[in-house]
Coordinates of N, CA and C in Angstrom, one line a residue:
M951 N -86.6 -181.0 102.9 CA -87.0 -182.4 103.3 C -86.0 -183.4 102.9
R952 N -85.9 -184.5 103.6 CA -84.8 -185.5 103.3 C -85.4 -186.6 102.5
H953 N -86.5 -186.5 101.9 CA -87.1 -187.7 101.2 C -86.2 -188.2 100.1
G954 N -85.9 -189.5 100.2 CA -85.0 -190.1 99.1 C -83.6 -189.9 99.2
K955 N -83.1 -189.3 100.3 CA -81.7 -189.0 100.5 C -81.0 -190.2 101.0
K956 N -80.3 -191.0 100.2 CA -79.8 -192.2 100.6 C -78.3 -192.2 100.8
F957 N -77.6 -191.1 100.4 CA -76.2 -191.0 100.6 C -75.8 -189.5 100.9
N958 N -74.7 -189.3 101.4 CA -74.2 -187.9 101.8 C -73.8 -187.2 100.5
H959 N -74.5 -186.0 100.2 CA -74.2 -185.3 99.0 C -72.9 -184.4 99.2
L960 N -72.4 -184.3 100.4 CA -71.2 -183.6 100.7 C -71.2 -182.1 100.3
G961 N -72.4 -181.5 100.2 CA -72.5 -180.1 99.8 C -72.0 -179.8 98.4
R962 N -72.1 -180.7 97.5 CA -71.6 -180.5 96.2 C -72.6 -181.0 95.2
K963 N -72.5 -180.5 93.9 CA -73.3 -180.9 92.8 C -72.8 -182.3 92.4
K964 N -73.6 -183.0 91.5 CA -73.3 -184.3 91.1 C -71.9 -184.5 90.5
G965 N -71.6 -183.6 89.5 CA -70.3 -183.7 88.8 C -69.1 -183.5 89.8
H966 N -69.3 -182.5 90.6 CA -68.2 -182.2 91.6 C -68.0 -183.3 92.6
R967 N -69.1 -183.9 93.0 CA -69.0 -185.0 94.0 C -68.4 -186.2 93.3
R968 N -68.7 -186.5 92.1 CA -68.2 -187.6 91.4 C -66.7 -187.5 91.2
A969 N -66.2 -186.3 90.8 CA -64.8 -186.0 90.7 C -64.1 -186.1 92.0
L970 N -64.7 -185.6 93.0 CA -64.1 -185.7 94.4 C -63.8 -187.1 94.8
L971 N -64.9 -188.0 94.7 CA -64.7 -189.4 95.1 C -63.8 -190.1 94.2
M972 N -63.7 -189.8 92.9 CA -62.8 -190.4 92.0 C -61.3 -190.1 92.4
N973 N -61.1 -188.8 92.7 CA -59.7 -188.4 93.1 C -59.3 -189.0 94.5
L974 N -60.3 -189.1 95.4 CA -60.0 -189.7 96.7 C -59.7 -191.2 96.5
A975 N -60.5 -191.8 95.7 CA -60.3 -193.3 95.4 C -58.9 -193.5 94.8
N976 N -58.5 -192.7 93.8 CA -57.2 -192.8 93.2 C -56.1 -192.6 94.2
S977 N -56.3 -191.7 95.1 CA -55.2 -191.4 96.1 C -55.2 -192.6 97.1
L978 N -56.3 -193.1 97.5 CA -56.3 -194.3 98.4 C -55.7 -195.5 97.8
I979 N -55.9 -195.7 96.5 CA -55.3 -196.9 95.8 C -53.8 -196.7 95.7
Q980 N -53.4 -195.5 95.4 CA -52.0 -195.2 95.3 C -51.2 -195.3 96.6
Y981 N -51.8 -194.7 97.7 CA -51.0 -194.5 98.9 C -51.5 -195.5 100.0
K982 N -52.6 -196.3 99.8 CA -53.1 -197.3 100.7 C -53.7 -196.7 102.0
R983 N -53.5 -195.4 102.2 CA -54.0 -194.7 103.4 C -54.0 -193.2 103.2
I984 N -55.1 -192.6 103.5 CA -55.2 -191.1 103.3 C -55.9 -190.5 104.5
N985 N -55.7 -189.3 104.7 CA -56.4 -188.5 105.8 C -57.3 -187.5 105.1
T986 N -58.6 -187.5 105.6 CA -59.6 -186.6 105.0 C -60.6 -186.4 106.1
T987 N -61.7 -185.7 105.8 CA -62.8 -185.5 106.8 C -63.5 -186.8 107.0
L988 N -64.2 -186.9 108.1 CA -64.9 -188.2 108.4 C -66.1 -188.4 107.4
A989 N -66.8 -187.4 107.0 CA -67.9 -187.5 106.0 C -67.4 -188.0 104.7
K990 N -66.2 -187.4 104.2 CA -65.7 -187.8 102.9 C -65.2 -189.3 103.0
A991 N -64.6 -189.6 104.2 CA -64.1 -191.0 104.3 C -65.2 -192.0 104.3
K992 N -66.3 -191.7 104.9 CA -67.5 -192.6 104.9 C -68.1 -192.7 103.5
A993 N -68.1 -191.6 102.8 CA -68.6 -191.6 101.4 C -67.7 -192.4 100.5
L994 N -66.4 -192.2 100.7 CA -65.4 -192.9 99.9 C -65.4 -194.4 100.1
R995 N -65.7 -194.9 101.4 CA -65.8 -196.3 101.7 C -66.9 -196.9 100.9
V996 N -68.1 -196.3 100.8 CA -69.2 -196.8 100.0 C -68.9 -196.8 98.5
Y997 N -68.1 -195.8 98.1 CA -67.7 -195.7 96.6 C -66.7 -196.8 96.2
I998 N -65.7 -197.1 97.1 CA -64.6 -197.9 96.6 C -64.8 -199.4 96.9
E999 N -65.6 -199.8 97.9 CA -65.8 -201.2 98.2 C -66.3 -202.0 97.0
P1000 N -67.3 -201.6 96.2 CA -67.6 -202.3 95.1 C -66.5 -202.4 94.0
L1001 N -65.7 -201.4 93.9 CA -64.6 -201.4 92.9 C -63.6 -202.5 93.3
V1002 N -63.3 -202.6 94.6 CA -62.3 -203.6 95.1 C -62.9 -205.0 94.9
T1003 N -64.2 -205.1 95.1 CA -64.9 -206.4 94.8 C -64.7 -206.8 93.4
K1004 N -64.9 -205.9 92.5 CA -64.7 -206.2 91.0 C -63.2 -206.5 90.7
A1005 N -62.3 -206.0 91.5 CA -60.9 -206.2 91.2 C -60.4 -207.6 91.7
K1006 N -61.2 -208.3 92.4 CA -60.9 -209.6 92.9 C -60.8 -210.6 91.7
T1007 N -61.7 -210.4 90.7 CA -61.6 -211.3 89.5 C -61.2 -210.4 88.3
V1008 N -60.1 -210.8 87.7 CA -59.5 -210.0 86.6 C -60.1 -210.4 85.3
T1009 N -61.0 -209.6 84.8 CA -61.5 -209.8 83.5 C -61.5 -208.4 82.8
V1010 N -61.6 -208.4 81.5 CA -61.6 -207.2 80.7 C -62.8 -206.3 81.1
H1011 N -63.9 -207.0 81.2 CA -65.2 -206.3 81.6 C -65.0 -205.6 82.9
N1012 N -64.5 -206.3 83.9 CA -64.3 -205.6 85.2 C -63.4 -204.5 85.2
Q1013 N -62.3 -204.6 84.4 CA -61.3 -203.6 84.3 C -61.9 -202.3 83.7
R1014 N -62.7 -202.5 82.6 CA -63.4 -201.4 82.0 C -64.4 -200.7 82.8
T1015 N -65.1 -201.5 83.6 CA -66.1 -201.0 84.5 C -65.5 -200.1 85.6
V1016 N -64.4 -200.6 86.2 CA -63.7 -199.9 87.2 C -63.0 -198.7 86.6
F1017 N -62.5 -198.8 85.4 CA -61.9 -197.6 84.7 C -62.9 -196.5 84.5
S1018 N -64.1 -196.8 84.2 CA -65.2 -195.8 84.0 C -65.4 -195.0 85.3
K1019 N -65.1 -195.6 86.5 CA -65.3 -194.9 87.8 C -64.0 -194.2 88.2
L1020 N -62.8 -194.7 87.8 CA -61.6 -194.1 88.3 C -60.8 -193.2 87.3
Q1021 N -60.9 -193.5 86.0 CA -60.3 -192.8 84.9 C -58.8 -192.6 85.1
D1022 N -58.1 -193.7 85.6 CA -56.7 -193.6 85.8 C -56.1 -195.0 85.6
K1023 N -55.2 -195.1 84.6 CA -54.7 -196.5 84.2 C -53.8 -197.0 85.3
E1024 N -53.0 -196.1 85.9 CA -52.1 -196.6 86.9 C -52.8 -197.1 88.2
A1025 N -53.9 -196.5 88.5 CA -54.8 -196.9 89.6 C -55.4 -198.3 89.3
I1026 N -55.8 -198.5 88.0 CA -56.3 -199.8 87.6 C -55.3 -200.9 87.7
K1027 N -54.1 -200.6 87.3 CA -53.0 -201.6 87.4 C -52.7 -201.9 88.8
E1028 N -52.7 -200.9 89.7 CA -52.4 -201.2 91.1 C -53.6 -202.0 91.7
L1029 N -54.8 -201.6 91.4 CA -56.0 -202.2 92.0 C -56.1 -203.7 91.6
F1030 N -55.9 -204.0 90.3 CA -56.0 -205.3 89.8 C -54.8 -206.1 90.0
G1031 N -53.6 -205.5 90.1 CA -52.4 -206.2 90.2 C -52.0 -206.5 91.7
T1032 N -52.2 -205.5 92.6 CA -51.7 -205.7 93.9 C -52.8 -205.9 94.9
I1033 N -53.8 -205.0 94.9 CA -54.9 -205.0 95.9 C -55.8 -206.2 95.7
G1034 N -56.2 -206.4 94.5 CA -57.2 -207.5 94.2 C -56.8 -208.8 94.7
P1035 N -55.6 -209.3 94.3 CA -55.1 -210.6 94.8 C -54.9 -210.7 96.3
K1036 N -54.6 -209.6 96.9 CA -54.4 -209.6 98.4 C -55.7 -209.7 99.2
V1037 N -56.8 -209.2 98.6 CA -58.0 -209.3 99.3 C -59.0 -210.3 98.7
A1038 N -58.4 -211.2 97.9 CA -59.3 -212.2 97.2 C -60.0 -213.1 98.1
D1039 N -59.5 -213.5 99.3 CA -60.2 -214.4 100.2 C -61.1 -213.6 101.2
R1040 N -61.1 -212.3 101.2 CA -61.9 -211.5 102.2 C -63.3 -211.3 101.6
P1041 N -64.3 -211.6 102.3 CA -65.7 -211.4 101.8 C -66.2 -210.0 101.7
G1042 N -65.5 -209.1 102.2 CA -65.9 -207.7 102.2 C -65.2 -206.9 103.2
G1043 N -65.5 -205.6 103.4 CA -64.9 -204.8 104.4 C -63.4 -204.6 104.2
Y1044 N -63.1 -204.1 103.0 CA -61.7 -203.9 102.6 C -61.1 -202.7 103.2
T1045 N -61.9 -201.7 103.6 CA -61.3 -200.5 104.2 C -61.7 -200.3 105.6
R1046 N -60.9 -199.5 106.3 CA -61.1 -199.2 107.7 C -61.1 -197.6 107.8
V1047 N -62.1 -197.1 108.6 CA -62.1 -195.7 108.8 C -61.9 -195.4 110.3
I1048 N -60.9 -194.6 110.6 CA -60.5 -194.4 112.0 C -60.6 -192.9 112.2
A1049 N -61.4 -192.4 113.2 CA -61.5 -191.0 113.5 C -60.2 -190.6 114.2
T1050 N -59.7 -189.4 113.8 CA -58.4 -188.9 114.3 C -58.5 -187.6 115.0
G1051 N -59.6 -187.1 115.2 CA -59.8 -185.8 116.0 C -60.4 -184.8 115.1
F1052 N -60.1 -183.5 115.5 CA -60.7 -182.4 114.8 C -59.6 -181.5 114.2
R1053 N -60.0 -181.0 113.0 CA -59.0 -180.1 112.3 C -58.9 -178.8 113.0
K1054 N -57.7 -178.2 113.1 CA -57.5 -177.0 113.9 C -58.2 -175.8 113.3
G1055 N -58.2 -175.7 112.0 CA -58.7 -174.5 111.4 C -60.2 -174.3 111.5
D1056 N -61.0 -175.3 111.1 CA -62.4 -175.1 111.1 C -63.2 -176.1 112.0
G1057 N -62.4 -177.0 112.7 CA -63.0 -177.9 113.7 C -63.7 -179.1 113.0
A1058 N -63.4 -179.3 111.7 CA -64.0 -180.5 111.0 C -63.5 -181.8 111.6
E1059 N -64.3 -182.8 111.7 CA -63.9 -184.0 112.3 C -63.1 -184.8 111.2
M1060 N -61.8 -185.1 111.5 CA -60.9 -185.8 110.6 C -60.9 -187.3 110.8
A1061 N -60.5 -188.0 109.7 CA -60.5 -189.4 109.8 C -59.4 -189.9 108.9
M1062 N -58.9 -191.1 109.2 CA -58.0 -191.8 108.3 C -58.7 -193.0 107.7
I1063 N -58.6 -193.2 106.4 CA -59.2 -194.3 105.7 C -58.0 -195.1 105.1
E1064 N -58.1 -196.4 105.3 CA -57.0 -197.3 104.8 C -57.5 -198.6 104.4
F1065 N -56.7 -199.3 103.6 CA -57.0 -200.7 103.3 C -56.6 -201.6 104.4
V1066 N -57.5 -202.5 104.8 CA -57.3 -203.3 106.0 C -56.1 -204.2 105.8
D1067 N -55.9 -204.9 104.7 CA -54.8 -205.8 104.5 C -53.5 -205.2 104.3
F1068 N -53.4 -203.9 104.2 CA -52.1 -203.3 103.9 C -51.5 -202.6 105.2
N1069 N -52.1 -202.8 106.3 CA -51.6 -202.3 107.6 C -51.0 -203.4 108.4
E1070 N -49.7 -203.4 108.5 CA -49.0 -204.5 109.2 C -49.2 -204.4 110.7
V1071 N -49.6 -203.2 111.3 CA -49.7 -203.1 112.7 C -51.0 -203.9 113.2
Y1072 N -52.1 -203.7 112.4 CA -53.4 -204.3 112.8 C -53.5 -205.7 112.3
S1073 N -52.9 -206.1 111.2 CA -53.1 -207.4 110.6 C -52.3 -208.5 111.3
N1074 N -52.9 -209.7 111.4 CA -52.2 -210.8 112.0 C -51.4 -211.5 111.0
T1075 N -50.1 -211.5 111.1 CA -49.2 -212.1 110.1 C -49.1 -213.6 110.4
K1076 N -49.1 -213.9 111.7 CA -48.9 -215.3 112.1 C -50.3 -216.0 112.3
E1077 N -50.3 -217.3 112.0 CA -51.6 -218.0 112.1 C -51.9 -218.1 113.6
T1078 N -53.2 -217.9 113.9 CA -53.6 -218.1 115.3 C -54.5 -219.3 115.4
K1079 N -54.5 -220.0 116.5 CA -55.3 -221.2 116.7 C -56.6 -220.7 117.1
K1080 N -57.7 -221.3 116.5 CA -59.0 -221.0 117.0 C -59.3 -221.6 118.3
T1081 N -59.8 -220.8 119.2 CA -60.1 -221.3 120.5 C -61.6 -221.2 120.8
T1082 N -62.1 -222.0 121.7 CA -63.4 -221.9 122.2 C -63.5 -221.1 123.5
R1083 N -64.7 -220.7 123.8 CA -64.8 -219.9 125.0 C -65.3 -220.8 126.2
R1084 N -65.2 -222.1 126.0 CA -65.6 -223.0 127.0 C -64.5 -223.2 128.1
R1085 N -64.9 -223.5 129.3 CA -63.9 -223.8 130.3 C -63.4 -225.2 130.1
K1086 N -62.2 -225.4 130.4 CA -61.6 -226.7 130.4 C -62.1 -227.6 131.5
K1087 N -62.2 -228.9 131.3 CA -62.7 -229.8 132.3 C -61.7 -229.8 133.4
K1088 N -62.3 -229.9 134.6 CA -61.4 -229.9 135.8 C -60.8 -231.3 135.9
S1089 N -59.6 -231.4 136.3 CA -58.9 -232.7 136.5 C -59.4 -233.3 137.8
S1090 N -59.2 -234.6 137.9 CA -59.7 -235.3 139.1 C -58.7 -235.1 140.2
V1091 N -57.5 -234.8 140.0 CA -56.5 -234.6 141.0 C -56.6 -233.1 141.5
K1092 N -56.9 -233.0 142.8 CA -57.0 -231.6 143.3 C -55.7 -231.2 143.9
A1093 N -55.3 -230.0 143.6 CA -54.1 -229.5 144.2 C -54.3 -229.1 145.7
T1094 N -53.4 -229.6 146.5 CA -53.5 -229.3 147.9 C -52.4 -228.3 148.3
V1095 N -52.8 -227.4 149.1 CA -52.0 -226.3 149.6 C -51.5 -226.7 151.0
P1096 N -50.2 -226.8 151.3 CA -49.8 -227.1 152.6 C -50.1 -226.0 153.6
V1097 N -50.7 -226.4 154.7 CA -51.0 -225.4 155.8 C -50.0 -225.5 156.9
A1098 N -49.5 -224.4 157.3 CA -48.5 -224.4 158.4 C -49.2 -224.8 159.7
P1099 N -48.7 -225.7 160.5 CA -49.3 -226.1 161.7 C -49.1 -225.0 162.8
V1100 N -50.2 -224.9 163.6 CA -50.1 -224.0 164.7 C -49.4 -224.6 165.9
T1101 N -48.4 -223.9 166.4 CA -47.6 -224.4 167.5 C -48.0 -223.9 168.8
N1102 N -47.7 -224.6 169.9 CA -48.1 -224.1 171.2 C -47.3 -223.0 171.7
E1103 N -46.1 -222.8 171.1 CA -45.2 -221.7 171.6 C -45.9 -220.4 171.3
T1104 N -46.4 -220.2 170.2 CA -47.0 -218.9 169.9 C -48.2 -218.7 170.7
K1105 N -49.0 -219.7 171.1 CA -50.1 -219.5 171.9 C -49.7 -219.2 173.4
S1106 N -48.7 -219.8 173.8 CA -48.2 -219.6 175.2 C -47.6 -218.2 175.3
D1107 N -46.9 -217.7 174.3 CA -46.4 -216.4 174.3 C -47.5 -215.3 174.3
D1108 N -48.5 -215.6 173.6 CA -49.6 -214.6 173.5 C -50.3 -214.6 174.9
S1109 N -50.5 -215.8 175.5 CA -51.3 -215.9 176.7 C -50.5 -215.2 177.9
T1110 N -49.1 -215.3 177.8 CA -48.3 -214.7 178.9 C -48.3 -213.2 178.8
Q1111 N -48.4 -212.7 177.6 CA -48.4 -211.3 177.4 C -49.8 -210.7 177.8
E1112 N -50.8 -211.4 177.6 CA -52.1 -211.0 178.0 C -52.3 -210.9 179.5
E1113 N -51.6 -211.9 180.2 CA -51.7 -211.9 181.7 C -51.0 -210.8 182.3
E1114 N -49.9 -210.3 181.7 CA -49.1 -209.3 182.3 C -49.8 -208.0 182.2

């Protein structure tokens, strides 16, 4: 029965699952983008988003709390030094999961998980002007399209051809 199952257990015991997510999170922080299975990527997103939220404010308490989840000093330096300030104005949604197809060996569905602000292809570097979806008011001057006048020559030519 599924009673009380609120997250994906990934077919592992608690200690193994904790170690797996810790290592995936450390790799994601180090490389900013990793490829893994879709289920692991979704579980990692739930695991790392609160850690990035804590990294937005640099305090000793937040650093120790995040260190208890990651157990890597270099990852803490990267998270609080580079990633935290870059996502400081973002209210959430720090990672993106993109399905990339199926693995050749066992057919597992693969995905790429990455930090949103560290991908130059998707991120808008230049400021965009906010626009509304309303139509612009029509101007009072209507554009007129010149119409070619019909000449009698074409009518007479057609009429003579019909008579013959």
